[in-house]
mmCIF file of C-alpha atoms in Angstrom:
data_model
loop_
_atom_site.group_PDB
_atom_site.id
_atom_site.type_symbol
_atom_site.label_atom_id
_atom_site.label_comp_id
_atom_site.label_asym_id
_atom_site.label_seq_id
_atom_site.Cartn_x
_atom_site.Cartn_y
_atom_site.Cartn_z
ATOM 1 C CA GLY A 998 -0.254 -0.091 -0.013
ATOM 2 C CA ARG A 999 1.095 3.748 -0.428
ATOM 3 C CA ALA A 1000 3.090 5.153 2.354
ATOM 4 C CA SER A 1001 1.660 7.112 4.512
ATOM 5 C CA THR A 1002 1.712 11.377 4.079
ATOM 6 C CA LYS A 1003 0.298 12.346 7.315
ATOM 7 C CA CYS A 1004 2.902 14.427 9.736
ATOM 8 C CA GLU A 1005 2.801 14.851 13.210
ATOM 9 C CA VAL A 1006 2.873 17.689 14.615
ATOM 10 C CA LYS A 1007 4.415 18.866 18.158
ATOM 11 C CA LYS A 1008 1.530 20.370 20.452
ATOM 12 C CA LEU A 1009 2.432 23.573 21.426
ATOM 13 C CA MET A 1010 1.575 24.719 24.736
ATOM 14 C CA ARG A 1011 0.131 28.079 25.918
ATOM 15 C CA LEU A 1012 0.352 29.719 28.627
ATOM 16 C CA ILE A 1013 -0.590 32.214 30.618
ATOM 17 C CA VAL A 1014 1.514 33.649 33.413
ATOM 18 C CA GLY A 1015 -0.337 36.886 36.383
ATOM 19 C CA ILE A 1016 1.481 38.467 38.474
ATOM 20 C CA SER A 1017 -0.435 40.834 40.297
ATOM 21 C CA GLY A 1018 0.228 43.011 43.567
ATOM 22 C CA ALA A 1019 0.021 40.712 46.476
ATOM 23 C CA SER A 1020 3.234 40.198 47.870
ATOM 24 C CA GLY A 1021 5.524 37.332 46.866
ATOM 25 C CA VAL A 1022 6.106 37.670 42.774
ATOM 26 C CA ILE A 1023 8.668 35.812 42.923
ATOM 27 C CA TYR A 1024 6.488 32.803 42.431
ATOM 28 C CA GLY A 1025 5.231 34.365 39.260
ATOM 29 C CA ILE A 1026 9.135 34.967 38.442
ATOM 30 C CA ARG A 1027 10.256 31.450 39.295
ATOM 31 C CA MET A 1028 7.708 29.904 37.467
ATOM 32 C CA LEU A 1029 8.316 31.531 34.083
ATOM 33 C CA GLU A 1030 11.827 30.591 34.663
ATOM 34 C CA MET A 1031 10.509 26.741 35.051
ATOM 35 C CA LEU A 1032 8.174 27.343 32.283
ATOM 36 C CA GLY A 1033 11.075 28.351 29.878
ATOM 37 C CA ASP A 1034 13.366 25.651 30.821
ATOM 38 C CA GLN A 1035 10.248 23.205 29.341
ATOM 39 C CA PRO A 1036 10.896 22.549 25.534
ATOM 40 C CA GLY A 1037 7.405 23.054 23.610
ATOM 41 C CA ILE A 1038 5.775 26.208 25.835
ATOM 42 C CA GLU A 1039 4.933 29.603 24.809
ATOM 43 C CA THR A 1040 4.267 31.919 27.773
ATOM 44 C CA HIS A 1041 2.080 34.747 28.063
ATOM 45 C CA LEU A 1042 2.464 37.385 30.980
ATOM 46 C CA VAL A 1043 1.146 40.210 31.613
ATOM 47 C CA ILE A 1044 2.100 42.088 35.054
ATOM 48 C CA SER A 1045 -0.370 44.490 36.830
ATOM 49 C CA LYS A 1046 0.697 47.778 38.288
ATOM 50 C CA GLY A 1047 1.046 46.361 41.896
ATOM 51 C CA GLY A 1048 2.912 43.678 40.656
ATOM 52 C CA LYS A 1049 5.360 45.581 39.221
ATOM 53 C CA LEU A 1050 6.104 47.689 42.204
ATOM 54 C CA ASN A 1051 5.735 44.776 43.698
ATOM 55 C CA ILE A 1052 9.173 43.346 41.903
ATOM 56 C CA LYS A 1053 10.983 45.934 42.370
ATOM 57 C CA LEU A 1054 10.577 46.158 46.156
ATOM 58 C CA GLU A 1055 10.655 42.131 46.586
ATOM 59 C CA THR A 1056 13.268 41.554 44.397
ATOM 60 C CA ASP A 1057 16.875 42.998 42.682
ATOM 61 C CA ARG A 1058 15.127 42.495 39.139
ATOM 62 C CA THR A 1059 13.333 44.840 37.383
ATOM 63 C CA VAL A 1060 10.349 45.081 35.453
ATOM 64 C CA LYS A 1061 12.316 43.920 32.041
ATOM 65 C CA ASP A 1062 14.541 41.256 33.453
ATOM 66 C CA VAL A 1063 11.208 40.175 34.313
ATOM 67 C CA GLU A 1064 9.284 40.305 31.079
ATOM 68 C CA ALA A 1065 12.508 39.152 29.490
ATOM 69 C CA LEU A 1066 10.979 35.362 30.787
ATOM 70 C CA ALA A 1067 8.267 35.427 28.320
ATOM 71 C CA ASP A 1068 7.365 34.684 25.019
ATOM 72 C CA GLU A 1069 4.794 37.251 24.952
ATOM 73 C CA VAL A 1070 4.231 40.520 27.051
ATOM 74 C CA HIS A 1071 0.760 42.212 27.060
ATOM 75 C CA SER A 1072 -0.157 45.512 29.141
ATOM 76 C CA ASP A 1073 -2.222 44.729 31.876
ATOM 77 C CA GLN A 1074 -4.917 47.999 30.597
ATOM 78 C CA LYS A 1075 -4.845 46.269 26.962
ATOM 79 C CA ARG A 1076 -7.884 44.657 26.917
ATOM 80 C CA ALA A 1077 -8.041 43.815 23.257
ATOM 81 C CA ALA A 1078 -4.540 41.546 23.589
ATOM 82 C CA THR A 1079 -4.892 38.097 21.943
ATOM 83 C CA ILE A 1080 -5.575 36.754 25.801
ATOM 84 C CA ALA A 1081 -8.917 38.739 26.116
ATOM 85 C CA SER A 1082 -10.543 36.250 23.541
ATOM 86 C CA GLY A 1083 -11.335 32.907 23.557
ATOM 87 C CA SER A 1084 -10.611 32.230 19.570
ATOM 88 C CA PHE A 1085 -6.732 32.654 21.378
ATOM 89 C CA LYS A 1086 -6.917 29.107 22.308
ATOM 90 C CA THR A 1087 -4.351 28.361 25.500
ATOM 91 C CA ASP A 1088 -4.412 25.874 27.898
ATOM 92 C CA GLY A 1089 -4.421 27.251 31.043
ATOM 93 C CA MET A 1090 -3.150 30.254 32.781
ATOM 94 C CA VAL A 1091 -1.675 31.014 36.754
ATOM 95 C CA ILE A 1092 -2.153 34.199 38.680
ATOM 96 C CA ALA A 1093 1.047 33.724 40.965
ATOM 97 C CA PRO A 1094 0.531 35.619 43.590
ATOM 98 C CA CYS A 1095 -3.436 36.391 43.320
ATOM 99 C CA SER A 1096 -3.893 38.918 45.308
ATOM 100 C CA MET A 1097 -7.661 39.804 47.335
ATOM 101 C CA LYS A 1098 -8.622 42.770 44.664
ATOM 102 C CA VAL A 1099 -7.544 40.178 41.668
ATOM 103 C CA LEU A 1100 -9.964 37.291 43.003
ATOM 104 C CA SER A 1101 -12.592 39.192 43.862
ATOM 105 C CA GLY A 1102 -12.029 40.523 39.864
ATOM 106 C CA VAL A 1103 -12.010 36.951 39.214
ATOM 107 C CA VAL A 1104 -15.382 35.872 41.455
ATOM 108 C CA ASN A 1105 -17.175 38.601 39.596
ATOM 109 C CA SER A 1106 -16.399 38.654 35.952
ATOM 110 C CA TYR A 1107 -15.048 42.186 36.928
ATOM 111 C CA ALA A 1108 -12.786 42.229 33.802
ATOM 112 C CA ASP A 1109 -11.349 45.725 33.944
ATOM 113 C CA THR A 1110 -7.970 44.768 33.526
ATOM 114 C CA LEU A 1111 -6.226 42.080 31.707
ATOM 115 C CA ILE A 1112 -5.427 40.020 34.663
ATOM 116 C CA VAL A 1113 -8.947 39.332 35.046
ATOM 117 C CA ARG A 1114 -10.381 39.154 31.535
ATOM 118 C CA ALA A 1115 -7.882 36.364 30.480
ATOM 119 C CA ALA A 1116 -9.076 34.840 33.715
ATOM 120 C CA ASP A 1117 -12.129 34.951 33.100
ATOM 121 C CA VAL A 1118 -11.742 33.656 29.449
ATOM 122 C CA VAL A 1119 -10.065 30.936 30.836
ATOM 123 C CA LEU A 1120 -12.949 29.997 32.997
ATOM 124 C CA LYS A 1121 -15.984 30.570 30.578
ATOM 125 C CA GLU A 1122 -13.878 28.163 27.953
ATOM 126 C CA SER A 1123 -13.455 25.397 30.536
ATOM 127 C CA ARG A 1124 -9.626 25.981 30.335
ATOM 128 C CA GLN A 1125 -7.904 25.484 33.785
ATOM 129 C CA LEU A 1126 -7.161 28.357 36.000
ATOM 130 C CA VAL A 1127 -4.683 28.085 38.729
ATOM 131 C CA LEU A 1128 -4.917 30.908 41.644
ATOM 132 C CA MET A 1129 -1.870 31.168 44.156
ATOM 133 C CA PRO A 1130 -3.630 33.744 46.607
ATOM 134 C CA ARG A 1131 -1.531 35.354 48.832
ATOM 135 C CA GLU A 1132 -2.972 36.836 52.222
ATOM 136 C CA THR A 1133 -2.559 36.036 55.624
ATOM 137 C CA PRO A 1134 -4.715 36.242 57.653
ATOM 138 C CA LEU A 1135 -7.511 35.787 55.848
ATOM 139 C CA HIS A 1136 -11.114 37.063 57.072
ATOM 140 C CA VAL A 1137 -14.388 35.811 56.310
ATOM 141 C CA GLY A 1138 -14.640 37.734 53.242
ATOM 142 C CA HIS A 1139 -11.729 36.287 51.816
ATOM 143 C CA CYS A 1140 -12.542 33.083 52.261
ATOM 144 C CA ARG A 1141 -16.107 33.273 50.903
ATOM 145 C CA LEU A 1142 -14.336 34.210 47.760
ATOM 146 C CA LEU A 1143 -11.780 31.844 47.460
ATOM 147 C CA HIS A 1144 -14.653 29.126 47.678
ATOM 148 C CA GLU A 1145 -16.650 31.199 45.171
ATOM 149 C CA ALA A 1146 -13.991 30.788 43.295
ATOM 150 C CA ALA A 1147 -13.335 26.763 43.989
ATOM 151 C CA MET A 1148 -16.830 26.621 42.779
ATOM 152 C CA MET A 1149 -16.479 28.211 39.577
ATOM 153 C CA GLY A 1150 -13.409 25.620 38.311
ATOM 154 C CA CYS A 1151 -10.181 27.440 39.501
ATOM 155 C CA GLN A 1152 -7.969 25.296 41.312
ATOM 156 C CA ILE A 1153 -7.124 27.037 44.762
ATOM 157 C CA ALA A 1154 -3.232 26.856 44.976
ATOM 158 C CA PRO A 1155 -1.298 28.981 47.894
ATOM 159 C CA PRO A 1156 1.909 28.894 48.369
ATOM 160 C CA MET A 1157 1.965 27.309 51.776
ATOM 161 C CA PRO A 1158 5.344 25.671 52.967
ATOM 162 C CA ALA A 1159 6.057 21.868 52.617
ATOM 163 C CA PHE A 1160 8.955 20.324 55.057
ATOM 164 C CA TYR A 1161 8.203 16.493 54.555
ATOM 165 C CA ASN A 1162 11.322 17.564 51.699
ATOM 166 C CA ASN A 1163 13.393 18.801 54.085
ATOM 167 C CA PRO A 1164 13.641 22.267 52.303
ATOM 168 C CA GLN A 1165 17.250 24.010 53.337
ATOM 169 C CA THR A 1166 16.688 27.658 51.988
ATOM 170 C CA ILE A 1167 14.270 29.784 50.815
ATOM 171 C CA ASP A 1168 14.596 28.648 47.057
ATOM 172 C CA ASP A 1169 13.845 25.246 48.228
ATOM 173 C CA LEU A 1170 10.395 26.366 49.191
ATOM 174 C CA ILE A 1171 9.610 28.322 46.799
ATOM 175 C CA ASN A 1172 10.678 26.041 43.989
ATOM 176 C CA GLN A 1173 8.323 23.387 45.500
ATOM 177 C CA ASN A 1174 4.825 25.261 45.579
ATOM 178 C CA VAL A 1175 6.080 26.707 41.994
ATOM 179 C CA GLY A 1176 6.353 22.678 40.793
ATOM 180 C CA ARG A 1177 3.654 21.162 42.709
ATOM 181 C CA VAL A 1178 1.248 24.286 39.867
ATOM 182 C CA LEU A 1179 3.335 23.194 37.268
ATOM 183 C CA ASP A 1180 1.951 19.553 38.186
ATOM 184 C CA LEU A 1181 -1.359 20.814 37.697
ATOM 185 C CA PHE A 1182 -0.889 21.131 33.964
ATOM 186 C CA GLY A 1183 0.919 17.690 34.214
ATOM 187 C CA LEU A 1184 4.328 19.186 33.469
ATOM 188 C CA ASP A 1185 6.834 17.032 35.089
ATOM 189 C CA ASN A 1186 9.415 18.589 36.951
ATOM 190 C CA SER A 1187 12.955 17.256 38.827
ATOM 191 C CA ILE A 1188 12.392 20.435 40.671
ATOM 192 C CA VAL A 1189 10.026 18.297 43.063
ATOM 193 C CA LYS A 1190 11.736 16.186 45.616
ATOM 194 C CA ARG A 1191 8.958 13.734 46.041
ATOM 195 C CA TRP A 1192 7.018 11.865 48.903
ATOM 196 C CA GLU A 1193 8.072 8.289 49.148
ATOM 197 C CA GLY A 1194 6.812 7.154 52.060
ATOM 198 C CA ALA A 1195 7.380 7.610 55.855
ATOM 199 C CA GLN A 1196 11.270 6.484 56.661
ATOM 200 C CA PRO A 1197 12.368 5.744 60.132
ATOM 201 C CA ARG A 1198 14.704 8.475 61.314
ATOM 202 C CA LYS A 1199 17.782 7.659 61.982
ATOM 203 C CA SER A 1200 19.281 7.102 65.580
ATOM 204 C CA SER A 1201 21.896 9.183 66.856
#
């Protein structure tokens, strides 16, 4: 018979990363770094005004340094960007960190910024939206918003430190949290230390 002329095209994964104005912009930055190490992934970045301020306050990087980690950068005020339309296909979005203001915007579909509009599009198209809320302590209004977001289909992944992996540095804590979010998108990585069951402690 005739040889098949069908070509296999490797699927490109396209992810949106939103960095909002909560403390903890390093989570979004590390997310971009880890995604950049993964082949076949196209990243779209949106940084809010507060996110840009916190990059300056919390890190030794410039906003341009962070933007250089992404394949495409969109202004948070450009609500006519590609990622503002459901016809522009993506595999999902992560908001890291997610401020309570952005969380409220997502829950109430109040899309006055591109971060919220892109998240709203991800939800309406039944794509994956992961929120990394960074606030403590939480009052009942925060808890109500988180509950409503989960009911809408968001995955809530607050950056809570794990200790079973015996972290030695702040980087270890950050990497474990970000790596576990990548797990949610099926992106396996060597950063996450996997639980292998309880091991007896060595006596001294």
